[in-house]
Coordinates of C-alpha atoms in Angstrom, one line a residue:
Chain A
M1 CA 0.0 0.0 0.0
V2 CA 1.1 3.6 -0.5
R3 CA 1.8 5.1 2.9
P4 CA 0.7 8.8 3.1
F5 CA 3.3 11.2 3.9
G6 CA 3.4 14.9 3.2
I7 CA 1.3 16.6 0.5
Y8 CA 1.7 15.4 -3.0
I9 CA 0.8 16.6 -6.4
H10 CA -0.5 13.8 -8.5
A11 CA 1.1 13.9 -11.9
D12 CA -1.8 11.9 -13.4
S13 CA -5.3 11.1 -12.3
L14 CA -6.2 8.0 -10.4
L15 CA -7.3 5.1 -12.4
P16 CA -11.0 5.6 -12.6
F17 CA -11.8 2.4 -14.4
L18 CA -10.6 0.2 -11.6
G19 CA -13.7 0.7 -9.6
K20 CA -15.9 0.1 -12.6
L21 CA -14.6 -3.4 -13.1
G22 CA -15.9 -4.8 -9.9
S23 CA -15.8 -8.6 -9.8
T24 CA -16.5 -9.0 -13.6
S25 CA -14.2 -11.3 -15.5
V26 CA -14.1 -14.2 -17.8
D27 CA -15.8 -17.4 -16.7
L28 CA -13.7 -20.3 -17.8
S29 CA -15.6 -23.0 -15.9
K30 CA -17.4 -24.4 -18.9
A31 CA -14.4 -24.1 -21.2
T32 CA -13.0 -27.4 -20.2
S33 CA -11.4 -28.1 -23.6
L34 CA -8.9 -25.2 -23.0
K35 CA -5.3 -26.0 -23.7
N36 CA -3.7 -22.6 -23.5
V37 CA -4.7 -19.4 -21.7
T38 CA -2.8 -16.1 -22.1
F39 CA -3.4 -12.9 -20.2
R40 CA -1.6 -9.7 -20.8
I41 CA -2.0 -7.4 -17.9
N42 CA -1.9 -3.6 -18.1
L43 CA -2.9 -0.8 -15.9
S44 CA -6.0 -2.6 -14.7
G45 CA -3.9 -4.8 -12.4
P46 CA -4.2 -8.5 -12.1
E47 CA -7.5 -8.7 -10.3
W48 CA -9.5 -9.7 -13.5
V49 CA -6.9 -12.4 -14.2
T50 CA -7.3 -13.8 -10.7
I51 CA -11.1 -13.8 -11.0
A52 CA -10.9 -15.6 -14.4
L53 CA -8.4 -18.2 -13.1
K54 CA -10.5 -18.9 -10.1
T55 CA -13.0 -20.5 -12.5
V56 CA -10.4 -23.1 -13.6
T57 CA -11.2 -26.4 -12.1
P58 CA -9.6 -29.9 -12.0
E59 CA -12.0 -30.6 -14.9
H60 CA -9.7 -28.6 -17.1
R61 CA -7.6 -31.7 -17.8
N62 CA -6.3 -30.4 -21.2
L63 CA -5.0 -27.2 -19.8
L64 CA -1.2 -27.3 -20.6
Q65 CA -0.2 -23.7 -20.2
I66 CA -1.1 -20.5 -18.5
S67 CA 0.8 -17.4 -19.6
I68 CA 0.7 -14.1 -17.8
S69 CA 2.4 -11.2 -19.4
A70 CA 2.6 -8.0 -17.3
D71 CA 3.6 -5.7 -20.1
Y72 CA 4.0 -3.1 -17.3
Y73 CA 2.3 -2.7 -14.0
P74 CA 1.1 0.4 -12.1
T75 CA 3.9 1.8 -10.0
I76 CA 4.2 4.9 -7.9
V77 CA 7.5 6.7 -7.6
M78 CA 7.8 9.1 -4.6
F79 CA 10.2 11.9 -4.5
D80 CA 11.7 14.0 -1.7
A81 CA 11.9 17.8 -2.0
D82 CA 15.3 17.6 -3.5
D83 CA 13.9 15.3 -6.2
T84 CA 15.6 12.2 -4.9
V85 CA 13.5 9.0 -5.1
R86 CA 12.2 8.2 -1.6
G87 CA 10.5 5.0 -2.6
V88 CA 8.7 2.9 -5.2
E89 CA 5.4 1.3 -4.4
E90 CA 3.2 -1.0 -6.4
Q91 CA -0.4 0.3 -6.6
T92 CA -2.0 -3.1 -6.5
P93 CA 0.2 -5.3 -4.3
G94 CA -2.7 -7.2 -2.7
Q95 CA -4.0 -8.2 -6.0
W96 CA -0.7 -9.6 -7.1
L97 CA -0.4 -11.6 -3.8
E98 CA -3.9 -13.1 -4.4
L99 CA -2.8 -14.1 -7.9
D100 CA 0.3 -15.5 -6.4
R101 CA -1.7 -17.8 -4.0
L102 CA -4.1 -18.8 -6.7
L103 CA -1.3 -19.8 -9.2
T104 CA 0.3 -22.0 -6.5
Q105 CA -3.1 -23.6 -5.7
L106 CA -3.8 -24.2 -9.4
W107 CA -0.4 -25.8 -9.8
E108 CA -0.9 -28.1 -6.8
S109 CA -4.5 -29.1 -7.6
H110 CA -3.9 -30.4 -11.1
T111 CA -2.6 -33.9 -11.6
I112 CA -0.7 -32.6 -14.5
P113 CA 0.0 -29.0 -13.6
P114 CA -0.2 -26.5 -16.3
K115 CA 3.0 -24.7 -17.2
V116 CA 2.9 -21.2 -15.9
L117 CA 4.9 -18.6 -17.9
C118 CA 5.3 -15.0 -16.6
R119 CA 6.7 -12.2 -18.5
V120 CA 7.5 -8.9 -16.8
P121 CA 9.5 -5.9 -17.8
S122 CA 12.6 -4.9 -15.9
W123 CA 12.2 -1.5 -14.3
K124 CA 15.3 0.5 -13.8
E125 CA 17.4 -1.3 -11.3
K126 CA 14.8 -4.0 -10.9
S127 CA 15.3 -7.0 -13.0
A128 CA 12.3 -9.0 -14.3
R129 CA 13.1 -11.7 -11.8
D130 CA 13.3 -9.3 -8.9
S131 CA 10.0 -7.7 -10.0
M132 CA 8.2 -10.9 -10.2
G133 CA 9.8 -12.1 -7.0
C134 CA 8.1 -9.2 -5.3
L135 CA 4.7 -9.6 -7.1
L136 CA 4.5 -13.4 -7.0
P137 CA 6.8 -14.4 -4.1
E138 CA 5.2 -17.8 -3.3
A139 CA 4.9 -19.0 -6.9
T140 CA 8.4 -17.8 -7.7
R141 CA 10.0 -19.4 -4.7
G142 CA 8.1 -22.7 -5.2
G143 CA 9.1 -23.0 -8.8
T144 CA 5.5 -22.8 -10.0
V145 CA 6.2 -20.1 -12.6
N146 CA 8.8 -19.9 -15.3
L147 CA 10.0 -16.3 -15.6
F148 CA 10.9 -14.6 -18.9
D149 CA 12.0 -11.0 -19.5
A150 CA 9.4 -9.1 -21.4
Chain B
M1 CA 16.1 -31.4 -82.0
S2 CA 12.8 -32.8 -80.6
S3 CA 11.2 -31.1 -77.7
P4 CA 12.0 -32.7 -74.3
Y5 CA 9.1 -34.8 -73.0
L6 CA 8.3 -35.4 -69.4
P7 CA 5.4 -37.5 -68.3
P8 CA 2.8 -35.1 -66.7
E9 CA 3.0 -36.7 -63.3
I10 CA 6.7 -36.1 -63.2
L11 CA 6.2 -32.5 -64.3
D12 CA 3.6 -32.1 -61.6
Y13 CA 6.0 -33.5 -59.0
I14 CA 8.8 -31.1 -60.0
V15 CA 6.5 -28.1 -60.0
D16 CA 4.9 -29.0 -56.7
F17 CA 8.3 -29.5 -55.2
L18 CA 9.2 -26.0 -56.1
H19 CA 5.9 -24.5 -54.9
D20 CA 7.6 -22.1 -52.4
D21 CA 10.4 -21.0 -54.8
P22 CA 8.9 -18.3 -57.0
D23 CA 12.2 -17.6 -58.8
A24 CA 12.5 -21.2 -59.9
L25 CA 8.9 -21.3 -60.9
K26 CA 9.4 -18.2 -63.1
K27 CA 12.3 -19.9 -64.8
I28 CA 10.3 -23.0 -65.4
C29 CA 7.7 -20.9 -67.2
L30 CA 10.4 -20.1 -69.8
V31 CA 11.1 -23.8 -70.6
S32 CA 7.9 -24.5 -72.5
K33 CA 4.4 -23.0 -72.9
S34 CA 3.0 -26.4 -71.8
W35 CA 4.6 -26.0 -68.4
I36 CA 3.0 -22.6 -67.7
P37 CA -0.5 -23.5 -66.5
R38 CA 0.8 -25.9 -63.8
T39 CA 3.3 -23.3 -62.6
R40 CA 0.8 -20.5 -62.5
G41 CA -1.2 -22.4 -59.9
H42 CA 1.6 -21.8 -57.5
L43 CA 2.9 -18.5 -58.7
F44 CA -0.5 -16.8 -58.3
A45 CA -1.8 -18.8 -55.3
K46 CA -1.0 -15.8 -53.1
V47 CA -1.5 -12.3 -54.5
E48 CA -0.7 -9.2 -52.5
L49 CA -1.7 -5.8 -53.9
R50 CA -0.3 -3.6 -51.1
Y51 CA -0.3 -0.3 -52.8
E52 CA -2.3 1.4 -55.5
V53 CA 0.5 1.1 -58.0
H54 CA 0.3 -2.7 -57.6
L55 CA -3.5 -2.6 -58.2
K56 CA -3.1 -0.5 -61.3
S57 CA -0.4 -2.8 -62.6
W58 CA -2.6 -5.9 -62.1
K59 CA -5.6 -4.2 -63.8
K60 CA -3.4 -3.2 -66.8
I61 CA -1.7 -6.5 -67.3
F62 CA -4.7 -8.7 -66.6
S63 CA -7.4 -6.6 -68.0
D64 CA -9.4 -9.6 -69.3
P65 CA -10.7 -11.6 -66.4
S66 CA -11.2 -14.7 -68.6
T67 CA -7.4 -14.9 -69.3
S68 CA -6.3 -13.6 -65.9
P69 CA -4.5 -16.0 -63.6
A70 CA -6.7 -14.7 -60.8
H71 CA -8.7 -17.9 -60.7
F72 CA -5.5 -19.6 -59.4
T73 CA -5.5 -17.3 -56.4
K74 CA -6.4 -18.8 -53.0
S75 CA -5.1 -15.9 -50.9
L76 CA -5.7 -12.3 -51.8
H77 CA -4.5 -9.3 -49.7
I78 CA -5.5 -5.8 -50.8
G79 CA -3.6 -3.2 -48.9
C80 CA -5.1 -0.3 -50.8
A81 CA -8.8 -1.0 -50.4
R82 CA -9.9 2.6 -50.8
A83 CA -8.7 2.3 -54.4
V84 CA -11.1 -0.5 -55.1
V85 CA -14.3 1.2 -56.0
T86 CA -17.8 -0.2 -56.4
S87 CA -17.5 -0.3 -60.2
D88 CA -14.7 -2.9 -59.8
A89 CA -17.4 -5.4 -58.7
E90 CA -19.3 -5.1 -61.9
V91 CA -19.4 -8.1 -64.3
G92 CA -16.3 -8.2 -66.5
N93 CA -14.1 -6.2 -64.2
W94 CA -10.8 -7.5 -62.8
L95 CA -12.1 -8.6 -59.5
T96 CA -14.5 -11.1 -60.9
G97 CA -11.6 -13.3 -62.0
F98 CA -10.8 -14.2 -58.4
T99 CA -13.2 -17.1 -58.1
H100 CA -11.4 -19.3 -55.6
I101 CA -10.4 -17.0 -52.8
V102 CA -10.1 -18.8 -49.5
R103 CA -8.2 -16.2 -47.6
L104 CA -9.1 -12.5 -48.0
G105 CA -7.3 -9.6 -46.4
V106 CA -8.6 -6.1 -46.8
E107 CA -6.7 -3.1 -45.5
T108 CA -6.8 0.6 -45.7
R109 CA -3.8 2.7 -44.5
G110 CA -3.9 5.9 -42.6
A111 CA -6.9 8.0 -41.6
Y112 CA -9.8 8.4 -43.9
C113 CA -9.7 11.9 -45.5
G114 CA -12.8 12.1 -47.5
G115 CA -13.3 11.0 -51.1
P116 CA -15.7 8.4 -52.4
A117 CA -17.4 6.3 -49.7
V118 CA -15.5 3.0 -49.2
S119 CA -17.5 -0.2 -49.3
L120 CA -17.0 -4.0 -49.0
V121 CA -19.5 -4.4 -51.8
P122 CA -16.7 -5.0 -54.4
F123 CA -15.5 -8.0 -52.5
H124 CA -18.9 -9.6 -52.1
G125 CA -18.4 -11.9 -55.0
F126 CA -15.7 -13.8 -53.1
S127 CA -17.7 -14.4 -50.1
R128 CA -19.1 -17.9 -51.0
T129 CA -15.6 -19.4 -50.9
I130 CA -13.9 -17.5 -48.2
K131 CA -12.8 -19.4 -45.1
S132 CA -10.6 -16.7 -43.6
L133 CA -11.3 -12.9 -43.5
R134 CA -9.0 -10.2 -42.2
I135 CA -10.1 -6.6 -42.2
K136 CA -7.7 -3.9 -41.0
S137 CA -9.4 -0.6 -41.5
V138 CA -11.3 2.3 -39.9
D139 CA -13.5 2.8 -43.0
Y140 CA -16.1 0.1 -42.6
A141 CA -19.2 0.3 -40.4
P142 CA -20.0 -2.7 -38.2
S143 CA -23.1 -3.4 -40.2
Q144 CA -21.0 -3.7 -43.5
I145 CA -18.6 -6.1 -41.9
F146 CA -21.3 -8.2 -40.3
G147 CA -23.2 -8.3 -43.6
F148 CA -20.1 -9.6 -45.3
I149 CA -19.6 -12.2 -42.6
L150 CA -23.2 -13.4 -42.9
S151 CA -22.8 -13.8 -46.7
S152 CA -19.8 -16.1 -46.2
P153 CA -21.1 -19.5 -45.4
L154 CA -17.7 -21.2 -45.3
L155 CA -16.1 -18.6 -43.0
E156 CA -14.1 -20.1 -40.2
D157 CA -11.5 -17.5 -39.2
L158 CA -12.2 -13.8 -38.6
N159 CA -9.6 -11.1 -37.8
L160 CA -10.8 -7.5 -37.3
V161 CA -8.3 -4.8 -36.5
G162 CA -9.0 -1.2 -35.9
C163 CA -12.5 -1.1 -37.4
E164 CA -14.3 2.1 -36.6
T165 CA -16.9 0.7 -34.3
S166 CA -17.4 4.1 -32.7
I167 CA -19.4 5.1 -35.8
D168 CA -21.7 2.2 -35.1
D169 CA -24.8 2.3 -37.3
G170 CA -27.1 0.4 -34.9
D171 CA -27.3 -1.3 -31.6
G172 CA -26.1 -4.6 -33.0
S173 CA -29.5 -6.2 -32.8
D174 CA -30.9 -4.9 -36.1
G175 CA -28.8 -7.0 -38.4
P176 CA -27.0 -6.0 -41.5
S177 CA -28.0 -3.2 -43.8
T178 CA -25.7 -3.7 -46.7
F179 CA -26.3 -7.4 -47.6
V180 CA -29.3 -9.6 -47.5
R181 CA -29.2 -11.9 -44.5
S182 CA -28.0 -15.3 -45.5
S183 CA -30.1 -18.4 -45.0
N184 CA -26.9 -20.3 -44.5
P185 CA -24.8 -18.4 -41.9
P186 CA -21.2 -19.2 -41.3
V187 CA -20.3 -21.8 -38.7
L188 CA -17.2 -19.8 -37.4
T189 CA -15.3 -22.7 -36.0
G190 CA -11.7 -21.4 -36.3
S191 CA -10.1 -18.3 -34.8
L192 CA -11.5 -15.0 -33.8
K193 CA -9.2 -12.0 -33.3
L194 CA -10.6 -8.7 -32.3
F195 CA -8.5 -5.5 -31.8
L196 CA -11.1 -2.7 -32.0
E197 CA -10.0 0.6 -30.7
G198 CA -13.5 1.9 -30.8
G199 CA -14.8 -1.0 -28.6
M200 CA -15.9 -4.4 -29.6
R201 CA -19.5 -4.3 -28.5
P202 CA -21.0 -3.5 -31.9
I203 CA -19.2 -6.4 -33.6
A204 CA -19.4 -8.8 -30.6
S205 CA -23.2 -8.3 -30.1
R206 CA -23.8 -9.1 -33.8
L207 CA -21.6 -12.2 -33.7
L208 CA -23.4 -13.4 -30.7
S209 CA -26.7 -13.0 -32.5
I210 CA -25.7 -15.2 -35.5
P211 CA -28.2 -18.0 -36.0
G212 CA -26.7 -21.3 -34.9
G213 CA -24.2 -19.5 -32.7
I214 CA -20.4 -19.2 -32.9
H215 CA -18.0 -22.0 -32.2
F216 CA -14.5 -20.6 -32.3
R217 CA -11.7 -22.7 -31.0
N218 CA -9.3 -19.8 -30.6
L219 CA -10.1 -16.4 -29.2
T220 CA -7.6 -13.5 -29.2
L221 CA -9.3 -10.5 -27.8
T222 CA -7.9 -7.1 -26.9
W223 CA -9.6 -5.1 -24.3
N224 CA -9.5 -1.4 -25.3
L225 CA -12.5 0.0 -23.4
V226 CA -13.7 -0.8 -19.9
E227 CA -17.0 -2.2 -21.3
D228 CA -15.1 -4.6 -23.6
L229 CA -14.8 -7.0 -20.7
L230 CA -18.5 -7.6 -20.9
S231 CA -18.1 -8.5 -24.6
I232 CA -15.1 -10.7 -23.9
T233 CA -17.0 -12.5 -21.1
A234 CA -20.0 -13.1 -23.5
L235 CA -17.8 -14.4 -26.3
V236 CA -15.9 -16.8 -24.1
G237 CA -19.1 -18.0 -22.6
T238 CA -20.7 -18.7 -26.0
C239 CA -17.6 -20.5 -27.3
S240 CA -16.9 -22.3 -24.1
R241 CA -17.7 -25.8 -25.5
T242 CA -15.2 -25.5 -28.3
L243 CA -12.6 -23.1 -26.9
E244 CA -9.0 -24.4 -26.9
S245 CA -7.0 -21.3 -26.8
L246 CA -7.7 -17.9 -25.2
T247 CA -5.7 -14.8 -25.2
V248 CA -6.9 -11.6 -23.5
T249 CA -4.8 -8.5 -23.7
C250 CA -5.7 -5.5 -21.6
N251 CA -4.8 -2.4 -23.6
L252 CA -6.5 0.3 -21.6
D253 CA -5.0 3.7 -21.9
G254 CA -3.1 5.3 -19.0
T255 CA 0.2 6.0 -17.5
P256 CA 2.0 3.0 -15.9
V257 CA 4.0 5.1 -13.5
R258 CA 2.7 7.9 -11.3
Y259 CA 5.3 10.3 -10.0
L260 CA 4.5 11.9 -6.6
H261 CA 6.3 15.1 -5.7
P262 CA 6.1 17.0 -2.4
R263 CA 4.5 20.4 -2.8

């Protein structure tokens, strides 16, 4: 979460669409012939992906691969008065952690676990592996996901 | 010296072996007139008229559809669709020679800056044989596109990019206005790709209303507007029995990084 400190000028508006999405997402529960699923996440955050993947069940026996590509993810960079960077925060860390748990559960609940591919961009000093390590710590540590640089 | 003779089946084998080597095929044409027809089947299987100059050349060289190699063409891509006018669809014009088109690509480049209204009508003659349709343009209204789809009974794959759905000419429930509704609608069992910057609802709602339903195996959907998620949900739900591959790309506008400065 972003910790409030001082008074800030927001360089851009908040993301108004996030509230509109609610809990709407794709229902995959009846698509049991699925072999490959790919989601490319943008500013919306990963919540819609998590909701969609929650509808994957053990009945999806043909599911071979889940690909998640975070082309870029919402980040807040906070500056001090002398324009030095005070910190970097992700705007939707809770959503990523929920996706993290779900990917691990999915991997464990399938007899033949689908291959999970994640692509994330490197951001300044953060490598793709570091970024995904922060966003999906459990899945990354447990070897559930295979990481690729975007 | 007598002419060299090769049994037809051997010639066929040689020409087929070189099907993906256009330079070799062109040289084969120079060997004997009798070798030309078989070679043309490969040389003209895929025709790309990317720019207007290509279109003019084709019309000039093959002005008579009855002798044109167009009937060999299985895949036709026209990258200068604005230069194709309605009169091109009239009997005897160059387009009528393309009688075996399986894959059709229609593209317009750049923003539409006036001039004669563009239309899919000139391509209507192909529609009975088309299995794969790709339209990349902002010139065609959803009703035109949908009318074309409905008139293509063999259509399996559909790829729509950038179509100007924001100038929708209906709510998607009133059917096509350009073509007569087909009594034999397409089964649409292949791939559906939608990248519609103006939103996918006008096209998606029409697809969902096709008699007999849609049965795509592959969906590649780009989410450009917030409300597109509802269309994506509906398309996935409708194709759920046949769906094997799903790609959803979120392409909502915005700034990925917010910079917060102390006042």
